[in-house]
Tab-separated table of C-alpha atoms in Angstrom:
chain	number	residue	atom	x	y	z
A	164	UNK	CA	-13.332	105.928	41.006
A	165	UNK	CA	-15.882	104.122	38.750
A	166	UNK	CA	-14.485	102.217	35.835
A	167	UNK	CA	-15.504	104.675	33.086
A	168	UNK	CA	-13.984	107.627	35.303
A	169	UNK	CA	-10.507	105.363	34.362
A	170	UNK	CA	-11.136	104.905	31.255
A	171	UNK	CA	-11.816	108.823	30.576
A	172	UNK	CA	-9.254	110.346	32.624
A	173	UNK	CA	-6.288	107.359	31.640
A	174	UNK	CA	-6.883	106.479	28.024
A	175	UNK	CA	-7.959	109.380	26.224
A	176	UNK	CA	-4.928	112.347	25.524
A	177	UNK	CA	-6.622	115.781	26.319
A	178	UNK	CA	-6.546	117.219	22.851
A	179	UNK	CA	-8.215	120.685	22.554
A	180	UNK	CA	-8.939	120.636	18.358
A	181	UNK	CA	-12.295	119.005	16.911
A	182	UNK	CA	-10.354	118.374	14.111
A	183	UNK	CA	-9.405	114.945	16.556
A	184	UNK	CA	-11.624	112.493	17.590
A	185	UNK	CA	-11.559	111.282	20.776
A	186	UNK	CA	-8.054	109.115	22.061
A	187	UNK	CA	-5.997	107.740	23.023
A	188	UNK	CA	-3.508	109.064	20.733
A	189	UNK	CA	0.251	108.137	20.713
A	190	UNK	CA	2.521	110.059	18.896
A	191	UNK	CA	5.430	107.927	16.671
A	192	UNK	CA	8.423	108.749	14.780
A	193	UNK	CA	8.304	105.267	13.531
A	194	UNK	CA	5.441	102.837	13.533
A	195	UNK	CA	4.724	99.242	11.673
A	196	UNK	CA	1.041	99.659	10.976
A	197	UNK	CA	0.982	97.888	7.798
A	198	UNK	CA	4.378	96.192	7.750
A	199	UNK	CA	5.865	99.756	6.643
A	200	UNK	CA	8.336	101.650	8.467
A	201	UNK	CA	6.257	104.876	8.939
A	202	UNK	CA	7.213	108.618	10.387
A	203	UNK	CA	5.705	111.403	11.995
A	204	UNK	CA	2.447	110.778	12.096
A	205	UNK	CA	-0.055	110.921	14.979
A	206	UNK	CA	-1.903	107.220	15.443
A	207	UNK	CA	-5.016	106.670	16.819
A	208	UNK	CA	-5.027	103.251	18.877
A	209	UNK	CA	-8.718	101.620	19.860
A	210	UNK	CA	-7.812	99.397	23.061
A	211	UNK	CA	-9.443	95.947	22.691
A	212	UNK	CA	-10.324	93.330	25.124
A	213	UNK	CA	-10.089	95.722	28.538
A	214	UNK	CA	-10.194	94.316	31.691
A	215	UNK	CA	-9.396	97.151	34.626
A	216	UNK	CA	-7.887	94.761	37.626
A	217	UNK	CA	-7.388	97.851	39.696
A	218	UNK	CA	-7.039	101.650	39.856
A	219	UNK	CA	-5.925	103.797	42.417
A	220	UNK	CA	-4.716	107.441	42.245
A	221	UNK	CA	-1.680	108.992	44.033
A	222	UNK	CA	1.843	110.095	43.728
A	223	UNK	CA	3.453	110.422	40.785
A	224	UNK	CA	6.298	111.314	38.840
A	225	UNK	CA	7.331	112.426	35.522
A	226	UNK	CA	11.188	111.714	33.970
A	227	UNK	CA	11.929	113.257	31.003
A	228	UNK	CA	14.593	111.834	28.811
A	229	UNK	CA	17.026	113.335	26.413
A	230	UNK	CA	16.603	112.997	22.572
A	231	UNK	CA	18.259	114.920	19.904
A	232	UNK	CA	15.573	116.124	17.767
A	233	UNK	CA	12.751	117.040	20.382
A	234	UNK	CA	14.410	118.729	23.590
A	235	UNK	CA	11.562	118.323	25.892
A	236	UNK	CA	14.223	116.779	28.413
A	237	UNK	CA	15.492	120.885	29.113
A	238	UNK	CA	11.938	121.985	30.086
A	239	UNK	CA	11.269	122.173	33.834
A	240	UNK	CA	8.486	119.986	36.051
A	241	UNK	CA	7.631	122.288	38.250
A	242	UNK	CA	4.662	120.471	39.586
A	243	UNK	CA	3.041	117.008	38.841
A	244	UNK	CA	-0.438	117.862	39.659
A	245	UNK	CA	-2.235	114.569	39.655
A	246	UNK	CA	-1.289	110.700	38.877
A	247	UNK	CA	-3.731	108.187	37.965
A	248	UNK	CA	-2.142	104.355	37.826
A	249	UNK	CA	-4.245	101.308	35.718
A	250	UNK	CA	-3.193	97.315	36.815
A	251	UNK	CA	-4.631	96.169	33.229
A	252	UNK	CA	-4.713	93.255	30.971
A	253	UNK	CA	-5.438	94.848	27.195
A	254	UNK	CA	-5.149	93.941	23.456
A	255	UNK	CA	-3.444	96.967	21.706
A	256	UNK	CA	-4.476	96.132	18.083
A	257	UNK	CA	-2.202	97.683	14.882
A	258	UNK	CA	-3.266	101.537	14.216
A	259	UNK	CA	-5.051	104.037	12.460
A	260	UNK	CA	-2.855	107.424	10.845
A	261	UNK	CA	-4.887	110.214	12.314
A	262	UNK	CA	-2.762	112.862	10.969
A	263	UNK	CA	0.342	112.521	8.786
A	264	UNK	CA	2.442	115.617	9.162
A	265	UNK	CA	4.356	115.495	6.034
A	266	UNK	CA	0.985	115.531	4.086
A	267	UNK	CA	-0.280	118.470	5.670
């Protein structure tokens, strides 16, 4: 696997709507991008200084954890179809809203 083959398949969330530009994406319930608390929004992040020290893929697994107001925790894994794991040293800077659900 070639280093930008990593970097397009690991740091970049598959999202289907132009609307987006491309990742990686993380979405937050609270976030200190400016020293504010700040709530559902969807933040883009731009990794800075990358170095890839290794990547391999194999077996994975996926645990889902309880939380009150998003029950993803109750929906089955029926199959974990593919696992990519990054050693990496990286600079995750602060980030940029994206989209601010409360606006929209």
């Amino acid at each position: 696997m070639t280093e930008d083959e990593v970097r397009q398949r690991a740091f970049a969330m598959p999202l289907t709507s132009p609307a987006y530009p491309k990742g990686p994406y993380r979405f937050v319930d609270r976030e200190y991008l400016d020293g504010a608390p700040r709530i559902c929004e969807l933040v883009r992040y731009t990794l800075r200084d990358l170095t890839i020290k290794g990547a391999w893929s194999g077996p994975g697994a996926l645990a889902l954890f309880p939380h009150a107001l998003a029950p993803v925790a109750e929906l089955p894994v029926l199959e974990v179809v593919s696992a990519v794991h990054i050693l990496t040293d990286l600079t995750l800077p602060l980030g940029a809203v994206a989209y601010d659900y409360l606006v929209a």
